[in-house]
mmCIF file of C-alpha atoms in Angstrom:
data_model
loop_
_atom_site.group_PDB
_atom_site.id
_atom_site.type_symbol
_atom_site.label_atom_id
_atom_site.label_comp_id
_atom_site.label_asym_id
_atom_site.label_seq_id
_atom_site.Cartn_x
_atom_site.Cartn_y
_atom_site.Cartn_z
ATOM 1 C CA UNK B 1 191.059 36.139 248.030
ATOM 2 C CA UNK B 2 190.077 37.224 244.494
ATOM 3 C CA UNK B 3 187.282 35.072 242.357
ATOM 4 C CA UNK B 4 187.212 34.630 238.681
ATOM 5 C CA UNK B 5 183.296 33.716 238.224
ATOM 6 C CA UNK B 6 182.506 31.951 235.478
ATOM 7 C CA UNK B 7 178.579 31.538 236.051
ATOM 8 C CA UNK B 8 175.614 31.436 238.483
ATOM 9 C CA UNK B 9 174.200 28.064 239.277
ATOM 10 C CA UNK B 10 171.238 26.459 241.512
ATOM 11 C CA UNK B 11 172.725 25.435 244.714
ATOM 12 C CA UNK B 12 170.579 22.730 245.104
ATOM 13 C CA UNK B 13 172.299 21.187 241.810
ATOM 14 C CA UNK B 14 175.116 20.515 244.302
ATOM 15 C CA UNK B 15 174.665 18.229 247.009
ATOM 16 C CA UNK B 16 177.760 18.808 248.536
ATOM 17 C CA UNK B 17 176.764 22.665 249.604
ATOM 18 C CA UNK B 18 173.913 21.104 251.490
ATOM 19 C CA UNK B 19 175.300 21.560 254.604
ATOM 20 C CA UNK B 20 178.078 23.962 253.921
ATOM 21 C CA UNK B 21 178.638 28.024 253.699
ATOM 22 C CA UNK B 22 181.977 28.134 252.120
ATOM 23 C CA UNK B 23 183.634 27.186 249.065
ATOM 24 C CA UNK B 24 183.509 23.707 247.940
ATOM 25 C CA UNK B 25 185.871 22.448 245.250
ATOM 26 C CA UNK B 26 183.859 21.486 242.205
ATOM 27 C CA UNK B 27 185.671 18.125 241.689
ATOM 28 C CA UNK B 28 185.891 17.163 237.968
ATOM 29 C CA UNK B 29 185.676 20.745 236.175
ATOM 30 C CA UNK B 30 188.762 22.489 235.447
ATOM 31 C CA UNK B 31 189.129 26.455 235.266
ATOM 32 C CA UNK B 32 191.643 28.927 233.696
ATOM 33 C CA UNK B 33 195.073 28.199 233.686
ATOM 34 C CA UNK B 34 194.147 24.776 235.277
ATOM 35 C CA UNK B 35 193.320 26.124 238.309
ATOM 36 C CA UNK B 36 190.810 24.128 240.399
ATOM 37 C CA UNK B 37 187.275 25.055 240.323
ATOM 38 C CA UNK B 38 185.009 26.089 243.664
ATOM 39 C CA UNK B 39 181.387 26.112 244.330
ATOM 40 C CA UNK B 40 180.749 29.616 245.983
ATOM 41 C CA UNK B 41 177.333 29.247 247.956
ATOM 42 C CA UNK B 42 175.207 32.260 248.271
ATOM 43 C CA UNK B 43 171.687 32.008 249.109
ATOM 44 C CA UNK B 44 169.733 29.190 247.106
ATOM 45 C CA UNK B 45 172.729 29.981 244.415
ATOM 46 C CA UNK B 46 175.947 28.889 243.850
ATOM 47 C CA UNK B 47 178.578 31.081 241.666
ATOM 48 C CA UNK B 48 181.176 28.747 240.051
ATOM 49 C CA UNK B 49 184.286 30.673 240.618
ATOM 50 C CA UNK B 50 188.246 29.998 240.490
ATOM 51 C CA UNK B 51 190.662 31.971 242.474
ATOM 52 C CA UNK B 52 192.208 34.899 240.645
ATOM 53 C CA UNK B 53 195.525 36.805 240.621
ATOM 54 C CA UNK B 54 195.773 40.182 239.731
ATOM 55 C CA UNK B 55 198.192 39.466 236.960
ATOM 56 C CA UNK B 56 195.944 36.580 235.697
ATOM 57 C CA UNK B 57 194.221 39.760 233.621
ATOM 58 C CA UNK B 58 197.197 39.723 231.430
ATOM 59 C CA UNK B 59 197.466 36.253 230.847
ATOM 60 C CA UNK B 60 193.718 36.259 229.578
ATOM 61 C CA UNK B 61 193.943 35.341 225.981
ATOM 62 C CA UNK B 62 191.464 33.365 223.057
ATOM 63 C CA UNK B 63 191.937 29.858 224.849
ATOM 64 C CA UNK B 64 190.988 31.237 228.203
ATOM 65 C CA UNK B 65 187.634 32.619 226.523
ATOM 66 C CA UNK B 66 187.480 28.848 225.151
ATOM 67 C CA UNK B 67 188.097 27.229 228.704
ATOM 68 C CA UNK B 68 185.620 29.687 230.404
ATOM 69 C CA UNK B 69 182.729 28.918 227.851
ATOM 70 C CA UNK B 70 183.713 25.099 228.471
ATOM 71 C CA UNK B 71 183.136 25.492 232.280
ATOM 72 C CA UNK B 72 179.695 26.840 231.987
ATOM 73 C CA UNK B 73 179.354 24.071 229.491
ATOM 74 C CA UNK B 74 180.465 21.485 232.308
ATOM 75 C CA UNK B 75 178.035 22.580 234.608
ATOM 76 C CA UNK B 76 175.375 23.443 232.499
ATOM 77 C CA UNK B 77 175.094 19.051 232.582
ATOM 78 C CA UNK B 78 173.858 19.672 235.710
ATOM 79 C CA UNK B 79 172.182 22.857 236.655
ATOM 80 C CA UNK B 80 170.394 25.702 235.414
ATOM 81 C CA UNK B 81 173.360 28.396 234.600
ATOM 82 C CA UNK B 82 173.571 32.264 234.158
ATOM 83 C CA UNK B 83 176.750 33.055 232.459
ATOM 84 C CA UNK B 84 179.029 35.591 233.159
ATOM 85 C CA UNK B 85 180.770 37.583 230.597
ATOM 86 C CA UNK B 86 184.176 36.921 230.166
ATOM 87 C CA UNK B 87 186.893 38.348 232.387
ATOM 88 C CA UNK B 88 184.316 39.272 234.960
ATOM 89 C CA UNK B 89 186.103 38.816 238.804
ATOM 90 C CA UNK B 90 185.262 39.946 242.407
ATOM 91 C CA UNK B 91 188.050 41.571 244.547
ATOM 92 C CA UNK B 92 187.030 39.406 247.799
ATOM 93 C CA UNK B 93 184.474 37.123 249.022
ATOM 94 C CA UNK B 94 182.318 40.351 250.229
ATOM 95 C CA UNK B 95 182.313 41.532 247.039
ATOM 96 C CA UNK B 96 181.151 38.332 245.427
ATOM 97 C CA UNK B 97 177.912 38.059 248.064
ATOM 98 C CA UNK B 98 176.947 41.512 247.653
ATOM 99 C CA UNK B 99 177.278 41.290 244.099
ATOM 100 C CA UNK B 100 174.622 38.064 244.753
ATOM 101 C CA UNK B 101 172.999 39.526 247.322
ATOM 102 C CA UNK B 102 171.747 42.652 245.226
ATOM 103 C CA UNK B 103 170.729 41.082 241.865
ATOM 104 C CA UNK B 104 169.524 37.822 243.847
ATOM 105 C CA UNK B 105 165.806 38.473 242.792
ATOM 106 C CA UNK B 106 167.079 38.983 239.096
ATOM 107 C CA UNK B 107 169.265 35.712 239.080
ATOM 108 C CA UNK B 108 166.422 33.754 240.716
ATOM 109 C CA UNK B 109 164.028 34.953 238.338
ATOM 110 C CA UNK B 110 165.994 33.970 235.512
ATOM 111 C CA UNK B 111 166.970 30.479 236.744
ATOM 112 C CA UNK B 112 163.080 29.639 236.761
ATOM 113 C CA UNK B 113 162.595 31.356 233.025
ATOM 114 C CA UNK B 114 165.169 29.365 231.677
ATOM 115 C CA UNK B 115 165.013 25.898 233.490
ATOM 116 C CA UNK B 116 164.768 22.897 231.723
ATOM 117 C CA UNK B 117 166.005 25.190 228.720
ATOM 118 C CA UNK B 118 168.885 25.650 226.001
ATOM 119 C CA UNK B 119 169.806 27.926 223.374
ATOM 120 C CA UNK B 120 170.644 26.696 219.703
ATOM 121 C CA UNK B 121 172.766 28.621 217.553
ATOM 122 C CA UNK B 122 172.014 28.639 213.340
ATOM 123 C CA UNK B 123 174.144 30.179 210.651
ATOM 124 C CA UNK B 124 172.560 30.859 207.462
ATOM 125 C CA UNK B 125 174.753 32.274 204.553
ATOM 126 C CA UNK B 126 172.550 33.004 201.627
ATOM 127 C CA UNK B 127 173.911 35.354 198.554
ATOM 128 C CA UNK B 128 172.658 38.745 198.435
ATOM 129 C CA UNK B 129 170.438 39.636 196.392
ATOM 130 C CA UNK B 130 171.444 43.555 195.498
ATOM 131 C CA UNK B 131 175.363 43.676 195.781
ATOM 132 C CA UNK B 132 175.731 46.684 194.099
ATOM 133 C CA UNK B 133 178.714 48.679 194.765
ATOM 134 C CA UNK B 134 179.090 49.718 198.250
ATOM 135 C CA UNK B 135 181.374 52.530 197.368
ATOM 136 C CA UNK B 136 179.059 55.860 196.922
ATOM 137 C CA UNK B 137 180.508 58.040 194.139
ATOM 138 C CA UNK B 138 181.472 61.183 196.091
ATOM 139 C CA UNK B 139 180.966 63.825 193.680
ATOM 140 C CA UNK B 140 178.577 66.680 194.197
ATOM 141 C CA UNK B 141 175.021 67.444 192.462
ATOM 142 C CA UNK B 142 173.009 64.553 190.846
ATOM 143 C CA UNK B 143 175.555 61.691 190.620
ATOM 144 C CA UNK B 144 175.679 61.764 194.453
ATOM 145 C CA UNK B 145 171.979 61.904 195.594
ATOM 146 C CA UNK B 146 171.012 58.960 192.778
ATOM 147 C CA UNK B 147 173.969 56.677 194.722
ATOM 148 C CA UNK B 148 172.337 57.685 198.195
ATOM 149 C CA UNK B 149 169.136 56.885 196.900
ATOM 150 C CA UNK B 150 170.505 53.544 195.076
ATOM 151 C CA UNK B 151 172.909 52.539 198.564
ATOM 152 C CA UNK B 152 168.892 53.188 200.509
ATOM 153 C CA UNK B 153 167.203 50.613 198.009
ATOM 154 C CA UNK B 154 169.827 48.329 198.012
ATOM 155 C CA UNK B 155 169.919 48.307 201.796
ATOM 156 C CA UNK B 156 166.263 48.113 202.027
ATOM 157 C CA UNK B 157 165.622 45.319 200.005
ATOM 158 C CA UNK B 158 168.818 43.356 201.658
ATOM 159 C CA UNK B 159 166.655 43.783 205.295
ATOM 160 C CA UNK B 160 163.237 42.397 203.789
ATOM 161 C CA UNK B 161 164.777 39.522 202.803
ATOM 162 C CA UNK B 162 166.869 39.079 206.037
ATOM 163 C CA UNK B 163 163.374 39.326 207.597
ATOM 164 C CA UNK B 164 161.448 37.363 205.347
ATOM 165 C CA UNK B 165 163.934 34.462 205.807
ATOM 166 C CA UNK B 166 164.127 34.706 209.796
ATOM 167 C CA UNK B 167 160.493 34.464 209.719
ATOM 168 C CA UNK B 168 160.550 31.062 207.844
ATOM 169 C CA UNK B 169 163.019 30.036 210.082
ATOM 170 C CA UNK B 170 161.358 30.814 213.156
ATOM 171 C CA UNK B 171 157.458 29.292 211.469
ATOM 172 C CA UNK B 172 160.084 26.209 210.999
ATOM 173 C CA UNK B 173 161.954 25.827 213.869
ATOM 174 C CA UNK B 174 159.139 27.384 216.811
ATOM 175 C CA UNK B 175 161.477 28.651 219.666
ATOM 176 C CA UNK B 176 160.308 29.763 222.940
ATOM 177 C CA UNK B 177 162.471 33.123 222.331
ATOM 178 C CA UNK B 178 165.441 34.294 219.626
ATOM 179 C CA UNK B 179 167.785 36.675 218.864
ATOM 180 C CA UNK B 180 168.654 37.550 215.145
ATOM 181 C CA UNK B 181 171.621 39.557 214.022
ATOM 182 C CA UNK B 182 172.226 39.863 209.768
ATOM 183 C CA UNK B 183 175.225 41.460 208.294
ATOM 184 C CA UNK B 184 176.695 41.395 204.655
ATOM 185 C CA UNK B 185 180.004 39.704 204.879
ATOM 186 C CA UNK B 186 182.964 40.809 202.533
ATOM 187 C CA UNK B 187 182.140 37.980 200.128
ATOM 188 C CA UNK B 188 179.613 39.481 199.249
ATOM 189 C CA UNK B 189 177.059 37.279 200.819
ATOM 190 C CA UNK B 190 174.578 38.121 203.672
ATOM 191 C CA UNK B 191 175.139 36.321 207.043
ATOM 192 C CA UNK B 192 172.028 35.464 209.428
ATOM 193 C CA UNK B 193 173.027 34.792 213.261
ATOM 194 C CA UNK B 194 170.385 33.225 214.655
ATOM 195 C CA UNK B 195 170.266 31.898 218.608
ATOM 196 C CA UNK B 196 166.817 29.749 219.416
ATOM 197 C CA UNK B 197 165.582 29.225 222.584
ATOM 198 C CA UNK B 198 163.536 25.907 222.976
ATOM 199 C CA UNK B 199 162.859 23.538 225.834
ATOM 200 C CA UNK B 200 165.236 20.651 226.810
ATOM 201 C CA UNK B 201 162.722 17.838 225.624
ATOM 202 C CA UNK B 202 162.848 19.546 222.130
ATOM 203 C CA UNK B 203 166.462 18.613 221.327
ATOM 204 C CA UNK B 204 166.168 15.808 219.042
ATOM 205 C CA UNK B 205 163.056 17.452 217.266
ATOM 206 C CA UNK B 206 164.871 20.374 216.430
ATOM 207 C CA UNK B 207 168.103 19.031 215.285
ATOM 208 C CA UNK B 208 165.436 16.525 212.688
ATOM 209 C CA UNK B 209 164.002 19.744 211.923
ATOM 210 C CA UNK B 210 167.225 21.254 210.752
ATOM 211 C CA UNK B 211 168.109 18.334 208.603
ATOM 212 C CA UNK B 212 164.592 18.911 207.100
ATOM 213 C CA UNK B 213 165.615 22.543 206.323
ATOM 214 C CA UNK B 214 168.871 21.645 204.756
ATOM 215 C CA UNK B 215 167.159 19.760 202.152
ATOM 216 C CA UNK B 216 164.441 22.608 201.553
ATOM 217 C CA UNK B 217 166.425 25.600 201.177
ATOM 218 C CA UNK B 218 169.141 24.467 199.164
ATOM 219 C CA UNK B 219 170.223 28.068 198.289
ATOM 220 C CA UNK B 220 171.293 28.710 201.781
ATOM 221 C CA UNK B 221 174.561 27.345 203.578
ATOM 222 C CA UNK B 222 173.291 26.478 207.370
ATOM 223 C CA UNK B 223 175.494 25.299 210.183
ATOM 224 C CA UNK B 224 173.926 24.265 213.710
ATOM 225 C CA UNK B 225 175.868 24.155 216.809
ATOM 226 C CA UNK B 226 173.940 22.911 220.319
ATOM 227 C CA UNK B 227 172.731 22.719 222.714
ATOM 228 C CA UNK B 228 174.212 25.465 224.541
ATOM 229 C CA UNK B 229 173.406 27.293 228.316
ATOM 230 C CA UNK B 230 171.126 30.501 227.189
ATOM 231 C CA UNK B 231 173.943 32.496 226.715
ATOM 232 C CA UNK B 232 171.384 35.369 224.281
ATOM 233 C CA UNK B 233 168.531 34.620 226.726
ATOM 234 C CA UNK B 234 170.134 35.214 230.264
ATOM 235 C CA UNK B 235 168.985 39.148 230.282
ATOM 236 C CA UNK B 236 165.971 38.723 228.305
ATOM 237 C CA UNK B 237 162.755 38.784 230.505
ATOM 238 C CA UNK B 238 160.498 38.167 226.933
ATOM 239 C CA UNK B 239 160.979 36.430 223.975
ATOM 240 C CA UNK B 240 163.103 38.700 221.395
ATOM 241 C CA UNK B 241 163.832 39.513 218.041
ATOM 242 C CA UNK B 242 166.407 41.888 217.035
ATOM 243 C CA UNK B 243 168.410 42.356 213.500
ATOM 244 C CA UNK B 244 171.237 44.701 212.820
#
């Protein structure tokens, strides 16, 4: 039998694989295309996994990326998870425990790094502050190398104030760990992606933290969503900071 895995779990989250060493159905938690949910024991994990048809792959489509996110959200309630990407299966139960069995120290070491843990996600619009004209004039001699060196300014000053704003939002919001991306949308406007790490406990603190923020920097448009599982955290071993 083929698995669809969805995400990697403590097994001691799940009573009911106490005493057992095959799949258990994970009662309550629905998978793609309806399809009953198992808990796949290996080791001191468990892989949360459906059973999977080869023409399944065809039927994957934007609702079964929003049903597999909601799984991981399901048992996220109740464990420590390690998602998988999307569309990610294993052609028989060998090929699931191997698959374990090899990157068990990884998994393990992750579940302990992000235990008790959940990822926030921010979006901060702000208006750019050198639009210019994105289009370089083409033509040869000095015309060109003045719009190279005005496209290098303009991009320049766009990143220093992508950073200078991610590093008011991290002095704000103190995550354990994050993971930035910034890109200039077509309206003109620059668009920060930010994902915060931060400890369970921290939940309520944060989310007064971002209605504090709202009121204080007026000339951004923010939108919170959270908590999540660690979805930007589950292949970081230290905290990290990245734009683009």
């Amino acid at each position: 039998m083929a698995w669809y895995a969805y995400c990697v779990a403590e097994r001691q989250a799940f009573p009911e694989l106490c005493r057992h060493r095959r799949p258990m159905p994970l009662n309550g938690v629905t998978g793609l295309f309806g399809n009953q949910t198992f808990l796949f024991p290996a080791s001191d994990l468990a892989v949360i996994v459906t059973e999977h048809n080869p023409e399944d792959s065809a039927k994957l489509d934007q609702q079964s990326q929003k049903d597999h996110a909601r799984v991981i959200a399901d048992c996220f309630k109740h464990s420590t998870v390690l998602p998988f990407r999307f569309g990610t299966t294993f052609q028989d139960d060998d090929a699931l425990r191997r698959s374990v069995r090899s990157n068990q120290r990884h998994f393990l070491a992750n579940v302990e790094r992000l235990r008790g843990k959940a990822e926030m996600h921010l979006k901060v619009l702000v208006d750019d502050t050198c639009p210019g004209n994105t289009l370089r004039n083409m033509t040869v001699g000095q015309e060109y190398l003045t719009s190279l060196r005005e496209s290098a300014s303009r991009q320049r000053e766009r990143q220093s104030k992508a950073r200078a704003l991610s590093v008011q939002m991290h002095r704000m919001f103190l995550p354990l760990a994050e993971e930035i991306t910034c890109k200039r949308m077509e309206s003109g406007k620059m668009l920060l992606d930010i994902a915060h790490l931060i400890d369970n406990k921290t939940i309520e603190r944060y989310q007064n933290k971002y209605s504090s923020a709202i009121q204080q920097m007026k000339e951004c448009k923010m939108q919170l969503s959270g908590p999540w599982p660690p979805y930007h955290f589950v292949h970081r071993s230290n905290p990290h900071h990245t734009q683009a």
